[in-house]
C-alpha cells in the first residue's frame, strides 16, 4: 500500500481556518495535497450528518476546524461543534469507522503554518491507518 | 372584715368602732416614729407590755404604738390618756415605776415629766408644753392617737368621713371648688393652688388621668412627709381618693423614697387595709367609683422630687426634669394628664372637706391659707415638727415654740425652705411666714424646712454648704445649673479658704442671676438663694472673708485663730485638760495661752470655757 | 394660626410651633447649641433663651422648645438675654477651654477669657449624641450617666457596647468632636469610602456621586443607610428642603425599547495589592495612578494640593521626591501583555504637576520600559519635561522597600531597579511612589457581553466585529462599543470612538430599515417538528416559536447565519441559506467525483 493516498475532507470555518488555509497558500507553504476544503460559516453549523456523509462518500478522514475557543465569530458555535464531535466520536465505531478518522482543531485566521502542519501530521497517520473500507463493506 | 358597701355600712361601722372605745379607758400611747424608734421605742413597748400583763392590767390598759408626735428629740415619747400625761425620753427601766405610779395609782411622777428648757419648769400635760401649745395641729393632730397599722384607729377619729361625704353628696366639680375656695396651696415647694391644678387636670384632654403623691422628700432635715406617712397614712390615702374622684382618675401612685422603710411599710399596710374595707379599689363603698394606688419606691435623688423628673422616674427613665412649658396636668406620666401633690397637701384635703373650705380659709393669711408643718432644726432648744397657721411669725416659731437659742448664744439667721432656701436675718424675725413674704425676703417656703443658726455660724460657709449639697443633687443636664452651681461653689470655697478676691461678690451675684433665671427646673432656679440671701443680709461677712481674710464667726479654719483673753481667763484649766492637741499651756488660776502652731481649731476650748475667755480673732 | 410680637414686630405662626421655628422663618437669628432639626428639643444648653412677656411678668424661656401662643411678646436679643447667654458661654468655655468649637463659640460672643477656673473637658453635654442614638437610631448605646457635675456621656458600665451599630450618627452631631465611635463600639468602625475619590476620602450613606454627575442628584447607599438597614434614622429627610428623599424606594427593572445600544462600560484599574513587591497597601505612600489623579485634582480630597500621608495616615505633607513606575501590570507576561497606552502620557503630566504644584526642587523619577509618546504634541511634551528636570530611568522598577541601607534612605521608600541604558543597578529613595497600573477589562465584562451578545478578546476587552472594517461594531447588529471597554485608550481616542458609535447608531436610525445578510437561517415549517431545540441554541435569540402553527420561526433581522440551529435540527428543518444540506452534499459529491476522476 505504498501508493495509498488518503483523502481528507475539511469543514473549515469561514472566519478562521478557511482564511488560514488561504494564508498557507499565499505564504507558499507546502503541505500534502490530500485535503479538500468545504467552507462553512461556522463549525457550529456542521451537522454530524455531513461528516458521516463524507466518510460514506469515500473520504478517509474528516477535519473540522474553526476559531479558537472564545474567538468564534458567532460567540460559541465552536463550543457547540466540540460537543457534537465528542458525541460523534462515540458513535463512529458503531458504523465501523475508526474514531481517528474525525479530527477537530482550532486554527486561527493568521495560522497558515498551523494549518499546513495539521495536514502534514494527519497524512502519515492516516496512511498507517489504511484506507477507509467501510463504504465498500456496506450492504445496501 | 367584709367590704363596706355603702354609706350606711361605713357609718354603722364607724359608730361601732367609736362605741367600743371608752374615752375614760386608760390608754398609753408610745411613739414609734423613726425618731423615737431610734431612741428605743421597741424596748420600751416590750417592757411596758410585760409589766402590764405582770400586773394583770391587760383588760384595763390599752397600749397604742403610734406614729411621730413631732417632738422627736424628746423620744421615746409616752403619753398617758385620758389625763394626757407626757413622759419624754422613756427608758425600759422607767416602766415599772410608771406602771406602778401612774397607771395603777394615777399619780404623776414629777421627776419624769418634761422640763421646759426656758422656764426650767416641769410640765405635766402634752398640750401645755410650749412646743405644742403654740401649734395648731390640723393634719398632725391625730398622729398621737392612731396606730398606723390599724385603719380602725383612723376611722375612730372620723377618718374617711370626708370621702363618704364627697362620694355621696358632692359632685367632682363641687369638690374642686371647695378646694379652690379653701385656698389650699401645694405644700411640696411651689405653692401652686391645688384646686386650680385639679381643675386643669380634670379638663385636660385624655382618657386616662393619674393622681400621684410626692413622698420623695429630698430636703435634708425635713421629715414631715415621712412622719405623716409613717404615722397617719390613711389620711394621705383619703386625700388622694378624694382628689382622684374630683379629677376623674382611677390610678394613683405614691412615689416614696426607699430610704423611708417604715413609711413604705405603713403606707403598704394602709393600702391593703383600705382595700379590704372597700375604701380603695373597685366600686368604693358601692359608689361606683374605682381607684387603685400603687407604691413606687424611688432611689432617693433630691431631683426626683421635682414633678417632671418624678414622672420620668415612674416611667422607668432617668429622673431628670423636662421643661414644663407643657404642664404635667396636660401631659405628665405616660403623656397623660397627671396631678402630683405633696404628702402634706393630700393630708389637708380630708380636713378641708370635713371642716369646710370657709373654716380652712379662715386660717392663715390673705393668700396663704391653712397651716403648714415646719421641721424646726438647728440651733434651737426644741427641735421637731411644728404645725402652725400660715402667717405665724418666725419669732413665734423659733422662740415661742422652739424655745429660742440654746447655750446663751445669739440668734443669727434662719434658713427656710430646704437647701435652696434663703437665710433670713434677725431684723426680719417678725416676718409672718407665708409664700409671698418669704419670697419677698429672698427665701422660699419650700417643703417647710427651717434651720436656725446662731452667732457661731459663718454665713459664707452656710452658703457654701448648701451649694455643695445642690451641686451633688443637681441632675446636671442643663448648663446654668450644672456649671453655674459648680462655679458658685468654687468661688465660695475659695472665699472660705481665704482665697477670695475683689470682684468675687459681684461675680457671685452675676452668675447667681443667670443660674436662677436660665435653669431648666426649679432646682437651678432656686439654688442661688442661699448665696444671694447671705450676700444680701450678711455682705459684711463676705467682705471680712475677702478683704480682711477673717471669718468673724470662727468657722472657716484658714481665717481665724483662737486666743485666750488674759483679762477674762480665770485659769480654771478646763481648756488645758480638754485640748486634744495639748496646745494650751498655763498654770491653774493663771491666764492660759494657746500655741497657734499646735492648735487645729477644733473649737473645744471655745465651747468649754465658762467665762468666754477664748476669743475668735 | 396665632399672632404675637417678635422683637416688636407682629408675626403669625402655626399653633404648636416653637419660638425658634418662628424666628427662623422671620430671619431672626437665635443661637442654639443642643438643638438639632432631627431631634426633639431638650432645652439643655439654655443658649437659645429669649424673653417672653405675658402681660404680667417677663420670663426667660428656651426658644427651641417653647410653644408660641397668641398675644405673647418675645424679645430675642434684649440686654438681659444677651448677658445671660454670654454667661452660659463663659461657663462652657471654662469647662472646655481648649476645645476649638467652644473657643469659636466664645469668640462669637466676644468672650476672650473666662473668669472661672479652667477645666479640661471636650464635652459640653449638649446630649445631641445620646438623643440621636436613642431617638433616631433606636439604639441607646450611650447615655448621660451620673448626676450633677458627674454627668457624662458613656456606655452602660463603660463597657464597649455591642448594641452600638457603629453608624457614627453620634459623631456626626457632636459639635465639639468629643464623641468617638471607637470608644463606644465593640466593633471597629468601617468608614464609607468614596469610590469617586478611590477611597481617599470618606462619604456619608447619602452622597453626591461626583461633582459632575448627571443628573446632579444625591444617592443613598442602601448597604450603608441606617434607615434601609434598620428602619430607623431617616434624618436626611429632616434636612432635605426639597423633600426629595424617598427612603422607601425599591429597586425596579425598567424596560426601554431602543433601536441600538452603545456599550461604553469603561475599564477597571488593575489592583496592585497582589504584586507584593510594590508594597501597595503596606506602605501608605505608595499610590495608584488613579489615586494620584485625585490627589492632584482641584476637586479631589486635598483640593488639588499634592500631599502625601503623614504618620497618622492623614494627607498633610508635600512630598520632596516622587517615583513614577510605568507599566505596572502592562507589557508584562505575568499579567497583561498589552500596553495600556495612556500611562506614559499621564505619568509625564504627573511629573509636570508635581514640579509645578509642589515646587521645582521636588525630585521626580520615571522608571519606564519605553516612552510611547505617539500622539499629537506628545513628543514635544516629553522633551519639555526632560528640560524641566525630571529624571527618566529606562528600566522597569523591580521592588519597593522601606529597609534603608544608607542614612539617606532612612524613613524613605526605596525604589530598586536597573538603569538598562547604563547597565547599572539603582536604589532611589523617595517619599512617594505612583504605580501606573494597567487598565483592564471590567470584572463583569463577561456577564455584560453575554447580555448584549458581545464577545471578549483574549485580553478580556470587548471584541469589535473587525479591527479595521468594524471597529465600533460587535457581533450583534445594533450593539456598538466605545471607549476603554474595547481596549485601553486615552480620552481623545475614547471621544472619537464614542462619536463614531453614536454616528453609527444614528445611521441605523435614519436609514429606517435594517440590512440583513443573505446567509441566514430558514426553518421549513413543513418539516419543523416544533421541538424548539434550536431556540435554546441560537446565540442571538433569533428564533421564536409560533404557537399557532407549532413551529419555530427565524427572525431574519436578528439571525446571523451561524448555523447553530442547522447543525443540530433533528428534522433538518433549519437550514442556513447558501449552506443548506443539499448544497453541502452536492459540494461533497463534486469534490469526491473530482478526486476519483483525477486521483489525488
Ligand atoms: C428640686 C426639686 C425637688 C423637689 N422635691 C420635692 C419633694 O421632695 N417633695 C415634694 O412634695 N415636692 C417636691 N418638689 C416640688 C414638686 O416639683 C411639685 O411641685 C410638688 O410635688 C407638687 O405638689 P404640691 O402642689 O402639693 O406641692 C420639688 C421640686 C424641685 C424643683
Ligand atoms: S436646673 Fe439643675 S436640676 Fe434642673 S434640669 Fe437643670 S441641671 Fe437638672
Ligand atoms: S455609632 Fe453607636 S453610639 Fe453612635 S449613634 Fe450609632 S449606634 Fe449610637
Ligand atoms: S459628646 Fe458631643 S454631642 Fe455628646 S453631649 Fe458631648 S458635646 Fe454633645
Ligand atoms: S436615612 Fe438618610 S441620614 Fe439616615 S443613614 Fe440613611 S441616608 Fe443617612
Ligand atoms: S442560524 Fe444561527 S442565528 Fe440564525 S437562527 Fe440559526 S442559530 Fe440562530
Ligand atoms: S465562526 Fe469560526 S468557529 Fe464559529
Ligand atoms: S418620732 Fe416620736 S415624736 Fe417624732
Ligand atoms: S438650643 Fe434651646 S436649650 Fe439648647
mmCIF file with all atom_site columns, C-alpha atoms in Angstrom, chain A residues 5-7 9 11 33-34 36 38-42 44-50 53-54 57-59 70 73-77 80 83-84, chain C residues 453-456 465 475 519 537 539-540 560-564 566-568 572 575-576 579-581 584-585 587-589 591-592 595 599-600:
data_model
loop_
_atom_site.group_PDB
_atom_site.id
_atom_site.type_symbol
_atom_site.label_atom_id
_atom_site.label_alt_id
_atom_site.label_comp_id
_atom_site.label_asym_id
_atom_site.label_entity_id
_atom_site.label_seq_id
_atom_site.pdbx_PDB_ins_code
_atom_site.Cartn_x
_atom_site.Cartn_y
_atom_site.Cartn_z
_atom_site.occupancy
_atom_site.B_iso_or_equiv
_atom_site.pdbx_formal_charge
_atom_site.auth_seq_id
_atom_site.auth_comp_id
_atom_site.auth_asym_id
_atom_site.auth_atom_id
_atom_site.pdbx_PDB_model_num
ATOM 1  C CA . UNK A 1 5   ? -3.020  8.495  -0.581 1.00 0.00 ? 5   UNK A CA 1
ATOM 2  C CA . UNK A 1 6   ? -5.752  9.275  1.921  1.00 0.00 ? 6   UNK A CA 1
ATOM 3  C CA . UNK A 1 7   ? -8.441  11.794 1.158  1.00 0.00 ? 7   UNK A CA 1
ATOM 4  C CA . UNK A 1 9   ? -12.445 16.453 3.721  1.00 0.00 ? 9   UNK A CA 1
ATOM 5  C CA . UNK A 1 11  ? -15.097 21.609 7.012  1.00 0.00 ? 11  UNK A CA 1
ATOM 6  C CA . UNK A 1 33  ? -2.340  17.758 -1.285 1.00 0.00 ? 33  UNK A CA 1
ATOM 7  C CA . UNK A 1 34  ? -4.650  15.190 0.324  1.00 0.00 ? 34  UNK A CA 1
ATOM 8  C CA . UNK A 1 36  ? -10.283 19.235 0.161  1.00 0.00 ? 36  UNK A CA 1
ATOM 9  C CA . UNK A 1 38  ? -15.605 22.750 2.282  1.00 0.00 ? 38  UNK A CA 1
ATOM 10 C CA . UNK A 1 39  ? -16.230 26.230 3.590  1.00 0.00 ? 39  UNK A CA 1
ATOM 11 C CA . UNK A 1 40  ? -18.878 26.665 6.277  1.00 0.00 ? 40  UNK A CA 1
ATOM 12 C CA . UNK A 1 41  ? -19.794 29.872 8.079  1.00 0.00 ? 41  UNK A CA 1
ATOM 13 C CA . UNK A 1 42  ? -19.006 28.371 11.460 1.00 0.00 ? 42  UNK A CA 1
ATOM 14 C CA . UNK A 1 44  ? -21.357 25.263 14.739 1.00 0.00 ? 44  UNK A CA 1
ATOM 15 C CA . UNK A 1 45  ? -23.267 24.643 11.529 1.00 0.00 ? 45  UNK A CA 1
ATOM 16 C CA . UNK A 1 46  ? -21.523 21.356 10.764 1.00 0.00 ? 46  UNK A CA 1
ATOM 17 C CA . UNK A 1 47  ? -24.218 18.769 11.087 1.00 0.00 ? 47  UNK A CA 1
ATOM 18 C CA . UNK A 1 48  ? -22.777 15.354 12.108 1.00 0.00 ? 48  UNK A CA 1
ATOM 19 C CA . UNK A 1 49  ? -24.619 14.037 9.112  1.00 0.00 ? 49  UNK A CA 1
ATOM 20 C CA . UNK A 1 50  ? -22.149 15.905 6.888  1.00 0.00 ? 50  UNK A CA 1
ATOM 21 C CA . UNK A 1 53  ? -21.859 11.548 4.616  1.00 0.00 ? 53  UNK A CA 1
ATOM 22 C CA . UNK A 1 54  ? -18.275 12.491 3.720  1.00 0.00 ? 54  UNK A CA 1
ATOM 23 C CA . UNK A 1 57  ? -18.724 9.111  0.147  1.00 0.00 ? 57  UNK A CA 1
ATOM 24 C CA . UNK A 1 58  ? -15.215 7.743  0.496  1.00 0.00 ? 58  UNK A CA 1
ATOM 25 C CA . UNK A 1 59  ? -13.244 10.272 2.436  1.00 0.00 ? 59  UNK A CA 1
ATOM 26 C CA . UNK A 1 70  ? -13.635 32.339 22.735 1.00 0.00 ? 70  UNK A CA 1
ATOM 27 C CA . UNK A 1 73  ? -17.451 34.857 15.249 1.00 0.00 ? 73  UNK A CA 1
ATOM 28 C CA . UNK A 1 74  ? -20.860 33.717 16.391 1.00 0.00 ? 74  UNK A CA 1
ATOM 29 C CA . UNK A 1 75  ? -19.850 33.679 20.039 1.00 0.00 ? 75  UNK A CA 1
ATOM 30 C CA . UNK A 1 76  ? -19.976 29.959 20.763 1.00 0.00 ? 76  UNK A CA 1
ATOM 31 C CA . UNK A 1 77  ? -20.561 27.987 17.599 1.00 0.00 ? 77  UNK A CA 1
ATOM 32 C CA . UNK A 1 80  ? -21.340 23.529 20.016 1.00 0.00 ? 80  UNK A CA 1
ATOM 33 C CA . UNK A 1 83  ? -19.859 18.939 21.916 1.00 0.00 ? 83  UNK A CA 1
ATOM 34 C CA . UNK A 1 84  ? -21.159 17.365 18.743 1.00 0.00 ? 84  UNK A CA 1
ATOM 35 C CA . UNK C 2 453 ? -24.137 39.228 22.567 1.00 0.00 ? 453 UNK C CA 1
ATOM 36 C CA . UNK C 2 454 ? -20.666 40.703 22.535 1.00 0.00 ? 454 UNK C CA 1
ATOM 37 C CA . UNK C 2 455 ? -17.643 38.520 22.958 1.00 0.00 ? 455 UNK C CA 1
ATOM 38 C CA . UNK C 2 456 ? -14.391 39.307 24.743 1.00 0.00 ? 456 UNK C CA 1
ATOM 39 C CA . UNK C 2 465 ? -16.541 42.988 14.723 1.00 0.00 ? 465 UNK C CA 1
ATOM 40 C CA . UNK C 2 475 ? -21.014 40.579 16.538 1.00 0.00 ? 475 UNK C CA 1
ATOM 41 C CA . UNK C 2 519 ? -26.581 33.906 4.629  1.00 0.00 ? 519 UNK C CA 1
ATOM 42 C CA . UNK C 2 537 ? -29.162 27.008 20.715 1.00 0.00 ? 537 UNK C CA 1
ATOM 43 C CA . UNK C 2 539 ? -26.901 32.730 20.429 1.00 0.00 ? 539 UNK C CA 1
ATOM 44 C CA . UNK C 2 540 ? -28.819 35.707 19.047 1.00 0.00 ? 540 UNK C CA 1
ATOM 45 C CA . UNK C 2 560 ? -26.592 35.998 11.770 1.00 0.00 ? 560 UNK C CA 1
ATOM 46 C CA . UNK C 2 561 ? -26.395 32.760 9.950  1.00 0.00 ? 561 UNK C CA 1
ATOM 47 C CA . UNK C 2 562 ? -24.121 30.939 12.348 1.00 0.00 ? 562 UNK C CA 1
ATOM 48 C CA . UNK C 2 563 ? -25.951 27.713 11.725 1.00 0.00 ? 563 UNK C CA 1
ATOM 49 C CA . UNK C 2 564 ? -26.038 26.559 15.321 1.00 0.00 ? 564 UNK C CA 1
ATOM 50 C CA . UNK C 2 566 ? -28.994 23.990 11.375 1.00 0.00 ? 566 UNK C CA 1
ATOM 51 C CA . UNK C 2 567 ? -26.138 21.976 12.795 1.00 0.00 ? 567 UNK C CA 1
ATOM 52 C CA . UNK C 2 568 ? -28.441 20.338 15.234 1.00 0.00 ? 568 UNK C CA 1
ATOM 53 C CA . UNK C 2 572 ? -33.335 19.049 9.224  1.00 0.00 ? 572 UNK C CA 1
ATOM 54 C CA . UNK C 2 575 ? -31.045 25.303 7.195  1.00 0.00 ? 575 UNK C CA 1
ATOM 55 C CA . UNK C 2 576 ? -28.692 28.155 6.531  1.00 0.00 ? 576 UNK C CA 1
ATOM 56 C CA . UNK C 2 579 ? -25.103 26.385 3.171  1.00 0.00 ? 579 UNK C CA 1
ATOM 57 C CA . UNK C 2 580 ? -28.009 24.040 3.294  1.00 0.00 ? 580 UNK C CA 1
ATOM 58 C CA . UNK C 2 581 ? -27.685 20.317 3.396  1.00 0.00 ? 581 UNK C CA 1
ATOM 59 C CA . UNK C 2 584 ? -23.133 20.846 1.118  1.00 0.00 ? 584 UNK C CA 1
ATOM 60 C CA . UNK C 2 585 ? -23.859 17.335 -0.069 1.00 0.00 ? 585 UNK C CA 1
ATOM 61 C CA . UNK C 2 587 ? -20.341 20.107 -2.906 1.00 0.00 ? 587 UNK C CA 1
ATOM 62 C CA . UNK C 2 588 ? -19.116 16.914 -1.288 1.00 0.00 ? 588 UNK C CA 1
ATOM 63 C CA . UNK C 2 589 ? -20.199 14.912 -4.263 1.00 0.00 ? 589 UNK C CA 1
ATOM 64 C CA . UNK C 2 591 ? -15.202 17.057 -4.535 1.00 0.00 ? 591 UNK C CA 1
ATOM 65 C CA . UNK C 2 592 ? -15.287 13.279 -4.337 1.00 0.00 ? 592 UNK C CA 1
ATOM 66 C CA . UNK C 2 595 ? -10.863 13.067 -6.619 1.00 0.00 ? 595 UNK C CA 1
ATOM 67 C CA . UNK C 2 599 ? -6.798  10.871 -8.030 1.00 0.00 ? 599 UNK C CA 1
ATOM 68 C CA . UNK C 2 600 ? -5.047  12.944 -5.516 1.00 0.00 ? 600 UNK C CA 1
#
